[in-house]
Each structure stands twice: as structure tokens, then as C-alpha cells.
Coordinates of C-alpha atoms in Angstrom, one line a residue:
X23 CA -100.8 -3.5 -29.7
X24 CA -100.4 -7.2 -28.9
X25 CA -103.2 -9.2 -29.8
X26 CA -103.5 -11.1 -25.9
X27 CA -101.8 -14.4 -27.6
X28 CA -98.4 -15.4 -28.5
X29 CA -97.5 -15.4 -32.4
X30 CA -95.6 -17.8 -33.7
X31 CA -92.4 -16.6 -36.0
X32 CA -94.0 -17.1 -39.2
X33 CA -97.4 -15.2 -38.1
X34 CA -97.5 -12.7 -40.9
X35 CA -99.5 -10.3 -38.7
X36 CA -96.2 -9.8 -36.9
X37 CA -94.1 -9.0 -40.1
X38 CA -93.4 -5.4 -41.1
X39 CA -94.6 -4.6 -44.8
X40 CA -91.0 -5.4 -46.7
X41 CA -90.7 -8.7 -44.6
X42 CA -94.1 -9.6 -46.1
X43 CA -93.3 -8.8 -50.0
X44 CA -90.1 -11.1 -49.6
X45 CA -91.8 -13.9 -48.0
X46 CA -94.2 -13.1 -51.3
X47 CA -91.4 -13.6 -53.4
X48 CA -89.8 -16.3 -51.8
X49 CA -93.0 -18.2 -52.0
X50 CA -93.8 -17.2 -55.5
X51 CA -90.2 -18.2 -56.5
X52 CA -89.9 -21.7 -54.4
X53 CA -93.6 -22.8 -56.3
X54 CA -92.3 -21.9 -59.6
X55 CA -89.2 -23.7 -59.3
X56 CA -86.8 -21.2 -59.7
X57 CA -85.3 -21.3 -55.9
X58 CA -84.3 -24.6 -53.9
X59 CA -85.7 -23.8 -50.1
X60 CA -82.2 -26.1 -48.9
X61 CA -80.3 -23.7 -50.7
X62 CA -81.7 -20.6 -49.6
X63 CA -81.8 -21.6 -45.7
X64 CA -77.8 -22.5 -46.5
X65 CA -77.4 -18.9 -47.5
X66 CA -79.5 -17.4 -44.7
X67 CA -77.4 -19.5 -42.4
X68 CA -74.2 -18.3 -43.6
X69 CA -74.9 -14.9 -43.1
X70 CA -76.5 -15.2 -39.9
X71 CA -74.2 -17.8 -38.2
X72 CA -70.9 -18.1 -39.9
X73 CA -70.1 -14.5 -41.1
X74 CA -71.1 -10.7 -40.1
X75 CA -70.2 -8.2 -37.4
X76 CA -67.0 -10.1 -36.3
X77 CA -65.4 -9.9 -40.0
X78 CA -65.9 -6.0 -39.4
X79 CA -64.3 -6.2 -36.3
X80 CA -61.0 -8.2 -37.0
X81 CA -61.0 -5.3 -40.2
X82 CA -61.0 -2.3 -37.9
X83 CA -59.0 -4.1 -35.2
X84 CA -56.3 -4.7 -37.7
X85 CA -56.7 -1.1 -38.9
X86 CA -56.1 0.0 -35.5
X87 CA -52.4 -1.9 -35.0
X88 CA -51.1 -1.8 -38.4
X89 CA -50.3 1.4 -40.1
X90 CA -49.8 0.1 -43.8
X91 CA -53.2 -2.1 -43.5
X92 CA -54.9 1.5 -42.2
X93 CA -53.9 3.1 -45.2
X94 CA -54.5 0.2 -47.5
X95 CA -58.1 -0.2 -46.4
X96 CA -58.3 3.8 -46.9
X97 CA -57.0 3.8 -50.2
X98 CA -58.8 0.6 -51.2
X99 CA -61.3 -1.2 -48.9
X100 CA -62.4 -3.7 -51.3
X101 CA -58.6 -5.1 -51.7
X102 CA -57.9 -5.0 -48.1
X103 CA -60.9 -6.6 -46.6
X104 CA -60.3 -9.3 -49.4
X105 CA -56.6 -10.0 -48.0
X106 CA -58.3 -11.2 -44.8
X107 CA -60.5 -13.3 -46.8
X108 CA -64.1 -11.1 -46.1
X109 CA -65.3 -11.5 -49.8
X110 CA -68.7 -12.5 -51.3
X111 CA -71.9 -10.5 -52.5
X112 CA -72.8 -7.5 -51.4
X113 CA -68.9 -6.4 -50.9
X114 CA -67.3 -6.2 -53.9
X115 CA -67.2 -2.5 -54.1
X116 CA -66.4 -1.4 -50.8
X117 CA -65.2 1.9 -49.2
X118 CA -64.1 2.8 -45.8
X119 CA -64.7 5.8 -43.6
X120 CA -62.9 6.8 -40.8
X121 CA -64.2 8.5 -37.9
X122 CA -62.0 11.2 -36.3
X123 CA -61.7 14.2 -34.2
X124 CA -63.6 16.2 -36.0
X125 CA -65.7 14.4 -38.4
X126 CA -68.3 11.6 -37.7
X127 CA -69.7 9.2 -40.5
X128 CA -72.8 7.4 -40.4
X129 CA -74.4 5.0 -43.1
X130 CA -77.7 4.7 -44.6
X131 CA -79.1 3.3 -47.7
X132 CA -82.0 5.6 -48.8
X133 CA -83.4 3.6 -51.3
X134 CA -83.8 -0.2 -49.9
X135 CA -81.3 -1.6 -47.6
X136 CA -77.8 -2.0 -49.4
X137 CA -75.3 -3.2 -47.0
X138 CA -72.1 -4.9 -46.7
X139 CA -72.9 -8.7 -45.8
X140 CA -69.2 -9.9 -45.9
X141 CA -68.1 -7.7 -42.7
X142 CA -71.7 -6.8 -41.3
X143 CA -73.9 -9.8 -42.0
X144 CA -77.3 -9.2 -42.6
X145 CA -78.6 -5.7 -41.7
X146 CA -80.8 -5.0 -38.5
X147 CA -84.2 -4.3 -39.0
X148 CA -83.9 -0.5 -38.0
X149 CA -81.2 -0.2 -41.2
X150 CA -84.2 -1.4 -43.1
X151 CA -87.2 0.9 -41.9
X152 CA -88.4 3.8 -43.6
X153 CA -88.2 5.9 -40.8
X154 CA -84.3 5.6 -40.3
X155 CA -83.6 5.9 -44.0
X156 CA -85.6 9.0 -44.4
X157 CA -84.8 11.1 -41.1
X158 CA -81.2 10.2 -41.0
X159 CA -80.5 12.1 -43.9
X160 CA -82.7 15.1 -42.9
X161 CA -82.0 14.9 -39.0
X162 CA -78.5 13.0 -38.7
X163 CA -78.1 14.4 -35.0
X164 CA -81.5 13.5 -34.0
X165 CA -81.4 10.1 -34.7
X166 CA -78.0 9.3 -33.6
X167 CA -79.2 11.2 -30.1
X168 CA -81.9 8.5 -30.2
X169 CA -79.2 5.6 -30.1
X170 CA -77.4 7.3 -27.1
X171 CA -75.1 9.0 -29.3
X172 CA -75.0 12.7 -28.5
X173 CA -72.3 14.7 -30.7
X174 CA -70.6 18.2 -30.1
X175 CA -71.8 20.7 -32.1
X176 CA -68.2 21.5 -33.7
X177 CA -68.2 18.0 -34.9
X178 CA -69.2 17.9 -38.7
X179 CA -71.6 14.5 -39.4
X180 CA -71.4 13.2 -43.0
X181 CA -74.1 10.3 -44.2
X182 CA -73.1 8.1 -46.5
X183 CA -76.1 6.7 -48.7
X184 CA -75.3 2.8 -49.8
X185 CA -75.6 2.1 -53.4
X186 CA -76.0 -1.9 -55.2
X187 CA -72.5 -0.4 -56.3
X188 CA -70.9 1.0 -53.1
X189 CA -71.1 -0.4 -49.6
X190 CA -69.6 1.8 -46.8
X191 CA -67.8 0.3 -43.9
X192 CA -67.1 2.9 -40.7
X193 CA -63.7 2.6 -38.6
X194 CA -64.2 4.2 -35.6
X195 CA -61.7 5.8 -33.4
X196 CA -59.4 3.4 -31.4
X197 CA -60.7 3.9 -28.0
X198 CA -57.9 5.2 -25.1
X199 CA -56.9 2.7 -22.7
X200 CA -55.8 0.1 -24.8
X201 CA -52.6 0.2 -25.6
X202 CA -50.8 -3.0 -25.6
X203 CA -54.1 -5.1 -26.2
X204 CA -53.4 -7.2 -29.1
X205 CA -55.5 -7.1 -32.4
X206 CA -58.1 -10.1 -30.8
X207 CA -58.7 -8.3 -27.9
X208 CA -59.6 -4.9 -29.7
X209 CA -62.1 -6.4 -32.0
X210 CA -63.9 -7.6 -28.7
X211 CA -64.5 -3.9 -28.6
X212 CA -65.9 -3.0 -32.2
X213 CA -69.7 -3.8 -32.3
X214 CA -72.1 -3.7 -35.6
X215 CA -73.5 -0.6 -35.1
X216 CA -70.2 1.4 -34.5
X217 CA -69.2 0.0 -38.3
X218 CA -72.6 1.7 -39.4
X219 CA -71.7 4.8 -37.5
X220 CA -74.7 5.0 -34.9
X221 CA -72.8 4.1 -31.7
X222 CA -69.1 4.6 -30.5
X223 CA -67.0 1.0 -30.0
X224 CA -67.5 -0.3 -26.5
X225 CA -66.0 1.0 -23.3
X226 CA -62.5 -0.8 -22.7
X227 CA -63.7 -0.5 -19.2
X228 CA -66.6 -2.7 -19.7
X229 CA -64.8 -5.5 -21.5
X230 CA -61.4 -5.6 -20.0
X231 CA -58.5 -6.8 -21.7
X232 CA -58.6 -10.9 -22.1
X233 CA -55.7 -12.8 -20.7

């Protein structure tokens, strides 16, 4: 419930428990001289504004237009993704799982918030939340329905648990009606949530091919 006045971004009462712990650890490390605040700000800015889901969208779009890249991605996702220049921390050991007509994949990290930073950027708040982490493994269809994604009963739902060693990228199916679209146009259809598996890509009719 609100308190009837506006809180600033740094008001600890508006932070979830995990954010509070991170903020306390950051403060402690800074005070002891183990962390340079400027370097930390640079790192956060990098993952918030310069890399992120657009990288993953380019990977997916390339797999949609290039069968050889698609096969490479399925065989060795780390190398295939690195070939596009997307490397770095939290992306050293990648696995790509492809949506099909009979199998739907969704990703979670049940222990914390392991996430493929080089291709998806920083994780959304809901991905780090305890309810998502605990419920999606017990009731994936129910959780997906809350995202607006209701799957037929004959589709098998597989939940992949990310770890510090392995991060997953969901490759959604290419939407129908996109024949002749360029790789750049196709990338516009790929969203962060579709690469986690909680939503489908954008409807081509809502985007339309770019000139």
C-alpha cells in the first residue's frame, strides 16, 4: 500500500529484499575500497543500455534465415553466439532450446537469478522474484497463462533451470507471414520475454515489414 507521497528511486522501503541485500553489499564493498563506484556504474550502464535483448534478437533472427547458423546454435550455442560478437560474463556456457509445434520451453533460475547477460542484458524483476522461481517449476502452464500465454494440452512444456555453469536462450518459432523479411526486420519481432519462453514473439501484423 502506498504512503501517500512519492518515494525516490533510492528509498529503501521501495526495494525488494534481494535489492536491499545487493545495495547493502555494494555499500560495504565500496566503503572497504574493494569496489570502484565509477567502474560499477560503467558496468551497469553497459548491460542496461549497450547490450541486452537486442543482441539475443539478432541471434534468433539469424537462426531464422540461416539454416547452417541454426544448426550451429543447436550444436554449440556458445560458439555460435560468440561468432556474432556477443561474449562476456554470464555467457560463457550457453545452450539454445528451440520452440517447436509440440514442445514449449521456458527458463528459470530456481536458486537465484542466473541469466545470459550478453544476449538478454539484465534480468527483469519478475525473473528474480521468489514466486516466479518457485511456481514455474510446479505449475508452468499456470504461470505462462498469467503472462497471457495459454498453451494447448497436447504441447509438452519443459522448464530449464539456469545455473552458474549453464545459461539458456529460448529460440522462438519464426512467425508466419514473414516470408521475404530481412534479418533486421525479423529481429524486431523477437522480445526478451519470448527468449525466456513466457511469451510468443510479436505478431508481424502489429509491426509490419520496415521499408
